[in-house]
Coordinates of C-alpha atoms in Angstrom, one line a residue:
Chain A
M1 CA 0.1 0.4 0.1
K2 CA 0.9 3.7 -0.3
R3 CA 1.9 6.5 1.9
S4 CA -1.1 8.2 1.0
D5 CA -3.6 5.3 1.2
R6 CA -1.9 3.9 4.8
L7 CA -2.3 7.6 5.9
V8 CA -5.7 7.6 4.6
S9 CA -6.5 3.8 6.5
L10 CA -4.1 4.4 9.6
T11 CA -5.8 8.3 10.4
N12 CA -9.3 6.2 10.2
Y13 CA -8.0 3.5 12.8
F14 CA -6.8 5.5 15.0
L15 CA -10.4 7.5 15.5
E16 CA -11.9 4.0 15.5
N17 CA -9.5 2.6 18.1
P18 CA -8.9 5.6 20.9
R19 CA -6.7 4.1 23.0
K20 CA -6.1 1.6 22.5
H21 CA -2.2 0.1 22.0
T22 CA -1.2 -1.8 18.9
S23 CA 2.0 -3.1 18.1
L24 CA 4.3 -1.6 14.7
P25 CA 4.7 -5.4 13.5
F26 CA 0.7 -5.5 13.6
F27 CA 0.7 -2.1 10.9
S28 CA 3.8 -3.2 9.1
E29 CA 2.2 -6.7 8.1
K30 CA -0.6 -4.9 7.8
Y31 CA 0.6 -2.9 5.1
A32 CA 3.3 -4.8 3.8
A33 CA 5.2 -1.6 4.7
A34 CA 9.2 -1.0 6.2
K35 CA 9.1 -0.5 10.1
S36 CA 11.0 3.0 9.2
S37 CA 8.0 3.9 6.6
I38 CA 5.2 2.5 9.0
S39 CA 7.1 4.9 11.5
E40 CA 7.2 8.2 9.0
D41 CA 3.8 8.0 8.7
L42 CA 2.9 7.6 11.9
D43 CA 4.8 11.0 13.0
I44 CA 2.3 12.6 10.0
V45 CA -0.5 11.6 11.8
D46 CA 0.7 12.7 15.2
R47 CA 2.0 15.7 13.5
V48 CA -1.5 16.6 11.8
M49 CA -3.9 15.9 14.5
R50 CA -1.9 17.8 17.2
E51 CA -1.4 20.5 15.0
E52 CA -5.1 20.4 14.6
G53 CA -5.8 19.9 18.3
H54 CA -7.4 16.8 17.7
G55 CA -5.0 14.6 20.0
H56 CA -1.8 13.1 19.6
L57 CA 0.1 9.3 19.2
Q58 CA 1.7 7.9 22.4
T59 CA 4.7 5.9 21.7
I60 CA 6.2 2.7 23.6
P61 CA 9.6 2.3 22.2
G62 CA 11.3 -1.5 23.0
A63 CA 10.6 -5.1 22.2
S64 CA 6.9 -4.8 23.5
G65 CA 6.2 -1.3 22.5
G66 CA 3.8 0.0 20.0
V67 CA 1.3 3.2 19.5
S68 CA -2.1 4.4 21.2
F69 CA -4.1 7.5 19.9
I70 CA -5.1 9.2 22.5
P71 CA -7.9 12.0 22.1
D72 CA -8.1 15.4 22.9
F73 CA -9.9 18.8 22.5
S74 CA -7.3 21.2 22.5
M75 CA -8.0 24.0 25.2
E76 CA -8.7 26.8 22.4
N77 CA -11.0 24.9 20.6
G78 CA -12.8 23.9 23.7
N79 CA -13.5 27.1 24.8
Q80 CA -14.5 28.3 21.8
F81 CA -17.1 25.0 22.1
I82 CA -18.1 26.1 25.3
N83 CA -19.3 29.5 24.4
E84 CA -21.1 28.4 21.9
L85 CA -22.6 26.4 23.9
C86 CA -23.7 29.1 26.3
S87 CA -24.9 31.1 23.6
R88 CA -27.4 28.6 23.1
L89 CA -28.9 27.6 26.0
Q90 CA -29.3 31.4 27.2
D91 CA -32.6 31.3 25.6
P92 CA -35.5 32.0 27.9
A93 CA -38.0 29.7 26.5
R94 CA -35.5 27.0 28.2
I95 CA -36.2 27.7 31.3
L96 CA -38.9 25.3 32.5
P97 CA -40.6 25.0 35.9
G98 CA -38.3 24.3 39.3
G99 CA -35.0 26.4 37.8
Y100 CA -34.8 23.3 34.9
L101 CA -34.0 23.8 31.5
Y102 CA -34.9 22.0 28.6
M103 CA -32.1 21.1 26.9
S104 CA -33.0 17.7 25.0
D105 CA -32.5 18.9 22.0
V106 CA -28.6 19.5 22.7
L107 CA -28.9 16.0 24.5
G108 CA -30.6 15.0 21.2
D109 CA -27.9 15.9 18.9
P110 CA -25.5 13.2 18.2
Q111 CA -22.6 15.4 17.4
M112 CA -23.1 18.0 19.9
V113 CA -22.9 14.6 22.3
N114 CA -20.1 13.6 20.7
K115 CA -18.0 17.3 21.1
I116 CA -19.0 16.9 24.8
G117 CA -17.9 13.6 25.6
R118 CA -14.3 14.5 23.6
V119 CA -14.2 17.7 26.0
L120 CA -14.8 15.7 29.5
A121 CA -12.7 13.0 28.5
S122 CA -9.6 15.7 27.6
V123 CA -10.0 17.2 31.3
F124 CA -10.0 12.9 32.5
S125 CA -7.7 11.8 30.3
D126 CA -4.1 11.4 32.4
R127 CA -6.5 10.0 35.2
P128 CA -6.6 5.8 35.6
I129 CA -10.1 5.2 34.6
D130 CA -11.9 2.3 34.3
A131 CA -15.3 2.5 33.8
V132 CA -17.7 5.4 33.2
M133 CA -21.0 5.5 35.2
T134 CA -24.2 7.9 35.0
V135 CA -27.8 7.7 36.4
A136 CA -30.6 6.9 33.8
T137 CA -31.6 8.6 31.8
K138 CA -30.4 12.2 30.7
G139 CA -26.9 11.4 31.6
I140 CA -26.6 8.0 29.5
P141 CA -25.9 9.8 25.9
L142 CA -23.5 11.8 27.6
A143 CA -21.6 9.1 29.3
Y144 CA -20.9 6.7 26.4
A145 CA -19.8 9.8 24.1
T146 CA -17.1 9.7 27.0
A147 CA -16.3 6.2 27.7
S148 CA -15.7 6.0 24.0
V149 CA -12.9 8.2 24.2
L150 CA -11.3 7.0 27.1
N151 CA -12.6 3.5 25.8
V152 CA -14.1 2.1 28.5
P153 CA -16.8 0.7 29.3
V154 CA -20.3 2.2 30.7
I155 CA -22.6 1.2 33.8
I156 CA -26.0 2.6 34.0
V157 CA -27.2 3.1 37.4
R158 CA -31.1 3.3 37.4
R159 CA -33.8 4.6 40.1
D160 CA -36.1 1.8 39.5
P161 CA -34.9 -2.5 39.3
R162 CA -35.2 -3.9 36.3
V163 CA -35.7 -7.7 36.1
T164 CA -33.6 -8.1 33.1
E165 CA -29.6 -7.6 34.9
G166 CA -30.5 -10.7 37.9
S167 CA -29.1 -10.0 41.3
S168 CA -28.8 -6.0 42.2
V169 CA -27.4 -4.0 45.1
S170 CA -29.5 -0.4 46.0
I171 CA -28.8 2.3 48.4
N172 CA -31.1 4.9 49.4
Y173 CA -29.9 8.9 49.1
V174 CA -31.3 12.2 49.7
S175 CA -32.0 14.2 46.5
G176 CA -30.4 17.5 47.8
S177 CA -33.0 19.7 46.4
S178 CA -36.3 18.5 47.6
R179 CA -34.4 17.0 50.3
K180 CA -36.4 13.6 49.8
I181 CA -35.0 9.8 50.0
Q182 CA -34.7 8.4 46.7
T183 CA -32.9 5.0 46.0
M184 CA -30.6 3.9 42.9
V185 CA -30.0 0.6 41.6
L186 CA -26.6 -1.5 40.5
P187 CA -26.8 -4.8 39.1
T188 CA -24.3 -6.9 40.8
R189 CA -21.8 -7.6 37.2
S190 CA -21.9 -3.9 36.4
L191 CA -18.7 -3.3 38.6
H192 CA -15.8 -4.7 39.9
E193 CA -13.9 -3.9 43.0
G194 CA -11.2 -1.9 43.4
A195 CA -12.2 0.0 39.7
N196 CA -11.7 3.9 39.3
V197 CA -14.8 5.1 38.1
C198 CA -15.5 8.4 36.1
I199 CA -19.4 10.0 37.0
I200 CA -20.9 11.9 34.5
D201 CA -24.0 13.6 34.5
D202 CA -26.5 16.1 32.3
F203 CA -27.0 17.9 35.0
M204 CA -25.9 19.1 38.4
K205 CA -28.1 21.2 41.7
A206 CA -27.1 20.7 44.9
G207 CA -25.9 17.8 44.0
G208 CA -27.9 15.1 45.8
T209 CA -28.1 12.5 42.8
I210 CA -24.3 13.0 42.2
N211 CA -23.6 12.0 46.1
G212 CA -25.8 8.5 45.6
M213 CA -23.5 7.7 42.4
I214 CA -20.6 8.7 44.6
S215 CA -22.4 6.0 47.6
L216 CA -23.2 3.2 45.1
V217 CA -19.2 3.4 44.0
K218 CA -18.1 3.0 47.5
E219 CA -20.9 0.4 48.5
F220 CA -18.8 -2.2 45.4
N221 CA -15.8 -0.6 46.9
A222 CA -14.6 1.0 44.0
N223 CA -12.8 5.0 44.0
V224 CA -14.7 8.0 42.5
G225 CA -11.7 8.9 39.8
A226 CA -13.6 11.8 38.4
I227 CA -16.9 14.1 37.9
G228 CA -17.8 15.4 34.9
V229 CA -21.4 17.6 34.8
L230 CA -22.8 19.2 31.5
A231 CA -24.5 22.2 33.3
E232 CA -23.7 23.4 37.2
A233 CA -26.8 25.5 38.5
D234 CA -25.1 28.1 40.6
D235 CA -28.2 29.5 42.3
E236 CA -27.6 26.0 45.0
E237 CA -23.7 26.6 45.0
D238 CA -24.3 26.9 49.3
E239 CA -25.6 23.7 49.4
R240 CA -23.6 21.5 47.5
V241 CA -22.4 18.0 48.7
V242 CA -20.6 16.8 45.8
E243 CA -16.7 18.5 45.1
N244 CA -13.9 18.5 42.8
Y245 CA -15.7 18.5 39.4
T246 CA -16.0 19.8 36.5
S247 CA -18.4 21.4 34.6
L248 CA -18.4 22.9 31.0
V249 CA -21.1 25.5 31.5
K250 CA -22.7 27.2 34.3
I251 CA -26.2 28.5 34.8
T252 CA -27.0 31.5 36.7
N253 CA -30.2 33.8 38.0
V254 CA -32.6 31.9 36.7
D255 CA -35.6 34.2 36.7
I256 CA -39.0 32.7 36.1
K257 CA -41.2 35.7 36.1
Q258 CA -39.2 38.0 34.5
E259 CA -37.8 35.3 32.3
T260 CA -34.0 35.7 32.2
I261 CA -31.0 33.3 32.6
E262 CA -28.0 33.6 32.3
V263 CA -25.1 31.0 31.1
H264 CA -21.5 31.1 31.8
P265 CA -18.4 28.8 31.0
G266 CA -18.3 26.5 33.9
N267 CA -15.4 25.3 35.6
Y268 CA -14.0 23.5 32.4
Chain B
M1 CA -0.7 21.7 3.1
K2 CA 1.2 19.2 2.2
R3 CA -1.1 16.2 0.2
S4 CA 0.2 13.7 3.4
D5 CA -1.6 16.3 5.7
R6 CA -4.5 16.7 4.4
L7 CA -4.7 13.4 3.6
V8 CA -5.3 12.5 7.4
S9 CA -7.2 15.7 8.3
L10 CA -9.3 14.8 5.6
T11 CA -9.9 11.7 6.4
N12 CA -10.5 12.8 10.2
Y13 CA -12.6 15.6 9.2
F14 CA -15.4 12.8 7.2
L15 CA -15.0 10.9 10.1
E16 CA -16.7 13.3 12.3
N17 CA -18.7 14.9 10.2
P18 CA -20.7 11.9 8.5
R19 CA -23.2 13.0 5.8
K20 CA -22.6 16.2 5.9
H21 CA -22.1 18.1 2.8
T22 CA -19.4 20.2 1.9
S23 CA -18.1 22.6 -0.7
L24 CA -14.7 21.8 -2.4
P25 CA -13.9 25.4 -1.8
F26 CA -14.3 25.0 0.8
F27 CA -11.7 22.4 1.4
S28 CA -9.4 24.7 -1.5
E29 CA -9.4 27.3 1.2
K30 CA -8.8 25.6 4.8
Y31 CA -5.9 23.4 3.1
A32 CA -5.2 26.5 1.1
A33 CA -4.7 24.0 -2.3
A34 CA -6.0 24.4 -5.2
K35 CA -9.3 22.5 -6.3
S36 CA -7.3 20.1 -8.8
S37 CA -5.2 18.9 -5.9
I38 CA -8.0 18.5 -3.6
S39 CA -10.2 16.4 -6.1
E40 CA -7.2 14.1 -6.0
D41 CA -7.4 14.1 -2.4
L42 CA -10.4 13.1 -2.3
D43 CA -10.3 10.5 -4.6
I44 CA -7.9 8.8 -2.7
V45 CA -9.9 8.8 1.0
D46 CA -13.5 7.3 -1.6
R47 CA -11.3 4.2 -2.8
V48 CA -9.0 3.3 0.4
M49 CA -12.6 3.8 2.9
R50 CA -13.8 1.7 0.1
E51 CA -11.3 -0.8 0.1
E52 CA -11.4 -0.7 3.2
G53 CA -15.4 -1.0 4.0
H54 CA -15.7 1.8 5.6
G55 CA -18.1 4.1 3.1
H56 CA -17.6 6.3 0.3
L57 CA -17.6 9.8 -1.1
Q58 CA -20.5 11.2 -2.8
T59 CA -19.6 13.6 -4.8
I60 CA -22.2 16.1 -6.3
P61 CA -21.2 18.4 -9.2
G62 CA -21.7 21.7 -10.2
A63 CA -22.1 25.4 -8.9
S64 CA -23.9 24.1 -5.3
G65 CA -21.8 20.6 -6.1
G66 CA -19.9 19.3 -2.6
V67 CA -18.9 15.9 -1.2
S68 CA -20.7 14.4 1.4
F69 CA -18.4 10.9 3.6
I70 CA -21.6 8.6 3.3
P71 CA -20.8 5.7 5.9
D72 CA -20.9 1.6 5.4
F73 CA -20.5 -1.2 7.0
S74 CA -19.5 -3.9 4.2
M75 CA -21.9 -7.1 4.2
E76 CA -18.8 -8.9 4.5
N77 CA -17.4 -6.6 7.9
G78 CA -21.2 -7.3 8.7
N79 CA -21.7 -10.7 9.2
Q80 CA -18.6 -11.2 10.7
F81 CA -19.4 -8.9 12.6
I82 CA -22.2 -10.3 13.6
N83 CA -20.9 -13.8 13.6
E84 CA -18.7 -13.1 16.4
L85 CA -21.5 -11.4 18.2
C86 CA -24.2 -14.3 17.9
S87 CA -20.6 -16.3 19.7
R88 CA -20.6 -13.7 22.1
L89 CA -24.4 -13.9 23.2
Q90 CA -24.9 -17.5 23.2
D91 CA -23.5 -18.4 27.0
P92 CA -26.3 -20.1 29.0
A93 CA -24.7 -17.7 32.0
R94 CA -26.8 -14.9 30.1
I95 CA -30.2 -16.6 30.9
L96 CA -32.3 -14.6 32.8
P97 CA -35.7 -15.4 34.3
G98 CA -38.5 -14.2 31.8
G99 CA -36.8 -15.7 28.7
Y100 CA -34.4 -12.5 28.9
L101 CA -30.4 -12.6 28.2
Y102 CA -28.4 -10.4 29.8
M103 CA -26.4 -8.1 27.7
S104 CA -25.8 -5.3 29.5
D105 CA -21.7 -6.2 29.1
V106 CA -22.0 -5.5 25.5
L107 CA -24.4 -2.5 25.4
G108 CA -21.8 -1.3 27.9
D109 CA -18.9 -1.8 25.9
P110 CA -19.2 1.9 23.6
Q111 CA -17.1 0.4 20.7
M112 CA -19.6 -2.2 20.6
V113 CA -22.3 0.1 20.7
N114 CA -20.8 1.9 17.9
K115 CA -20.3 -1.1 15.2
I116 CA -24.3 -1.7 16.1
G117 CA -25.3 1.7 15.2
R118 CA -22.8 1.6 12.4
V119 CA -24.6 -1.7 11.1
L120 CA -27.9 -0.8 11.1
A121 CA -26.7 2.8 10.2
S122 CA -25.7 0.9 6.9
V123 CA -28.9 -0.7 6.5
F124 CA -31.0 2.7 6.4
S125 CA -28.5 4.4 4.4
D126 CA -30.5 5.5 1.6
R127 CA -33.8 6.1 3.2
P128 CA -35.0 9.5 4.1
I129 CA -34.5 9.7 7.8
D130 CA -34.9 12.7 9.7
A131 CA -34.5 11.3 13.4
V132 CA -34.2 8.0 15.5
M133 CA -36.5 7.9 18.2
T134 CA -36.0 5.1 20.7
V135 CA -37.5 4.1 24.4
A136 CA -35.7 4.5 27.9
T137 CA -33.6 3.1 28.7
K138 CA -31.2 0.6 27.2
G139 CA -32.0 1.2 23.4
I140 CA -30.6 4.7 24.2
P141 CA -27.1 4.4 23.5
L142 CA -27.8 1.9 20.4
A143 CA -30.2 4.6 19.6
Y144 CA -27.5 7.9 19.4
A145 CA -24.8 5.0 17.6
T146 CA -27.3 5.0 14.4
A147 CA -28.1 8.5 14.4
S148 CA -24.4 9.6 15.1
V149 CA -24.1 7.9 11.7
L150 CA -27.3 8.8 10.0
N151 CA -26.5 12.5 11.1
V152 CA -30.4 13.3 13.1
P153 CA -31.6 14.0 16.4
V154 CA -32.3 11.5 19.1
I155 CA -35.9 11.5 20.2
I156 CA -35.8 9.7 23.4
V157 CA -39.6 8.3 24.9
R158 CA -40.1 7.9 28.3
R159 CA -42.1 5.4 30.5
D160 CA -42.9 8.1 33.2
P161 CA -43.2 11.9 32.1
R162 CA -40.8 14.0 33.6
V163 CA -40.9 17.8 35.2
T164 CA -38.1 19.5 32.8
E165 CA -39.2 18.4 29.6
G166 CA -42.0 20.6 29.6
S167 CA -45.8 19.8 27.7
S168 CA -46.3 16.0 25.8
V169 CA -48.0 13.5 24.4
S170 CA -48.6 10.5 25.8
I171 CA -49.4 6.7 24.7
N172 CA -51.3 3.8 26.0
Y173 CA -49.8 0.8 24.5
V174 CA -50.5 -3.2 25.2
S175 CA -47.3 -4.6 25.8
G176 CA -47.5 -8.1 23.6
S177 CA -45.7 -10.6 25.8
S178 CA -47.7 -9.7 29.5
R179 CA -50.5 -8.0 27.6
K180 CA -50.4 -5.6 30.3
I181 CA -51.8 -2.1 29.4
Q182 CA -48.7 0.5 29.6
T183 CA -47.9 4.2 29.1
M184 CA -45.2 6.3 26.7
V185 CA -44.7 9.8 26.7
L186 CA -43.0 12.1 24.7
P187 CA -42.4 15.9 25.2
T188 CA -44.3 17.6 22.4
R189 CA -41.4 19.8 20.8
S190 CA -39.4 16.8 20.6
L191 CA -40.8 15.7 17.3
H192 CA -42.5 17.6 14.0
E193 CA -44.9 16.6 11.8
G194 CA -44.2 14.7 8.5
A195 CA -41.0 13.4 9.8
N196 CA -39.4 10.4 8.9
V197 CA -38.5 8.4 12.1
C198 CA -36.4 5.7 12.3
I199 CA -37.1 3.3 15.9
I200 CA -34.6 1.5 17.3
D201 CA -34.4 -0.8 20.5
D202 CA -32.5 -3.4 21.9
F203 CA -34.7 -5.9 22.0
M204 CA -37.9 -7.3 20.8
K205 CA -39.6 -9.8 21.9
A206 CA -43.1 -10.5 20.5
G207 CA -42.8 -6.2 19.8
G208 CA -45.4 -4.6 21.8
T209 CA -42.8 -1.6 23.1
I210 CA -42.1 -1.2 18.8
N211 CA -45.4 -1.1 18.3
G212 CA -46.4 1.9 21.0
M213 CA -43.4 3.8 19.8
I214 CA -44.9 3.2 15.7
S215 CA -48.4 4.7 17.8
L216 CA -46.6 8.1 19.0
V217 CA -45.2 8.2 15.8
K218 CA -48.8 8.3 14.7
E219 CA -50.2 10.3 17.0
F220 CA -47.7 13.3 15.5
N221 CA -48.5 13.0 12.3
A222 CA -44.8 11.6 11.5
N223 CA -43.8 8.6 9.9
V224 CA -41.9 5.1 10.8
G225 CA -38.9 5.4 8.1
A226 CA -37.4 2.0 9.7
I227 CA -37.4 -0.6 12.5
G228 CA -33.8 -2.0 13.5
V229 CA -33.7 -3.9 17.0
L230 CA -30.3 -5.1 18.3
A231 CA -31.4 -8.7 19.3
E232 CA -35.2 -10.6 18.5
A233 CA -36.9 -13.3 20.5
D234 CA -37.7 -16.7 18.5
D235 CA -40.1 -17.7 20.2
E236 CA -42.5 -15.5 20.2
E237 CA -42.9 -15.4 16.6
D238 CA -46.7 -16.7 15.6
E239 CA -47.6 -13.5 18.4
R240 CA -45.0 -10.6 16.4
V241 CA -47.2 -7.7 15.7
V242 CA -44.8 -6.2 13.9
E243 CA -43.4 -5.9 10.2
N244 CA -40.5 -4.6 8.7
Y245 CA -37.5 -4.5 10.6
T246 CA -33.8 -5.2 10.6
S247 CA -32.3 -7.7 13.5
L248 CA -29.0 -8.1 13.9
V249 CA -29.0 -11.3 16.1
K250 CA -32.1 -13.9 16.8
I251 CA -32.2 -15.8 20.1
T252 CA -34.1 -19.3 20.1
N253 CA -34.5 -22.0 21.9
V254 CA -34.3 -20.5 25.7
D255 CA -34.1 -23.0 28.2
I256 CA -34.1 -22.3 31.5
K257 CA -34.1 -26.0 32.8
Q258 CA -31.2 -27.2 30.9
E259 CA -29.2 -23.9 30.8
T260 CA -29.2 -23.8 27.4
I261 CA -29.3 -21.4 24.4
E262 CA -28.7 -20.6 20.6
V263 CA -28.0 -17.4 19.4
H264 CA -28.3 -17.2 15.6
P265 CA -28.0 -13.9 12.8
G266 CA -31.2 -12.1 12.4
N267 CA -32.6 -11.1 9.0
Y268 CA -29.9 -8.4 8.6

């Protein structure tokens, strides 16, 4: 295969297999090309990906060496994306009863969701993460988008047990804003002891739901390695029960009567 | 930018923007290259993508012309993937009460889910589809994976109304296997009249849930353009209420006592 063809094929391979360690001989054989030619190809892919802020190739030298593609979202691209997101969300027609925001259109756009996942994953890129956890329903697409880039499985916590998942562990937690006692369930087979979990959700008010997931992770003797949310409501900051999280946008000054709302970049 | 660099950048662009129509002048300007050079680049990308069974470039000539990348999964790749899926699912430890199958590990693997989405999307590639619909919870990742390739939004039907989505339309439907009357809800803002909807779900027994979604689509004066499921249970075929669907795998002869199960390719 010629260099030009190899570059298209390699780029496709890396984008389909993020963070997967692949040996150089694999590529040599696949393309029937010398290792030195493959090395030059990889330099080109690495340089272009870096220049365009999509990620970089991580090379491990030696006998068991190889290469893996680490997707990234440059700070510049990330900030630009978040500003676009803020202006899209800052529409008074989105205000719903209870200070919630209608975001189903944003969360229903797969290209948008994939970008949010890439931004969140880039923040957690250098932490050891074994799984992404979210609670049904709205956090699910964001969790998959993030996990897809981190190349780890997704674990979905439910508020109701289902017959189709076998035995499960359930915990009670206090919803932060309504102070109601609620239940969360996770199938026993879903999570291993000692795993490092990244918790993802779409919206955080006081943080009760995320706190519930933290308790659930501890119940399995696993660790919380990272917490990421698309949007946080600033108004409840003094009641917040969660620390050390990453938010992309922060929603402030929601006034239902005046129909005004402000959306600013979060702590990303 | 040199040809080698452009090929990496172009491949990345097309994979990130499936089915998006882009004009040639856009690329000429982005890469500061002659239109003839860009055309040659596109020929290379198109040829390699076709050869490897990932898709092809669709070129529209003329003044308003341009190019879009149509992702695909060659029949050969598709059949190979489905056979792998069958042997992975054909494990008696997966049998759950009621003839259900534990699939959360498969559905929790983002790379797996993305592949399932690509296979389903390739089946519906030449039909006009404006949105992908699914019902919470398990179908959600498959719906996003499919919609991501078709480049259309996702609509999530719920079994319980939520306060955070505004006004909604609800319907009652009869669950096919249990004959129970259930409810499905969709926010009014989610679906436009006349839209062509692709219904996606993880598992179909008699088809009551999918039939419910069909009724909901009709309630919005929209059309069902395609139906796709990951797995169908063969045992209930005589009671099936849904026609014209695509299934990737078919589960037969589930025997809870003998702990045996057979998984075959579906009607893909």
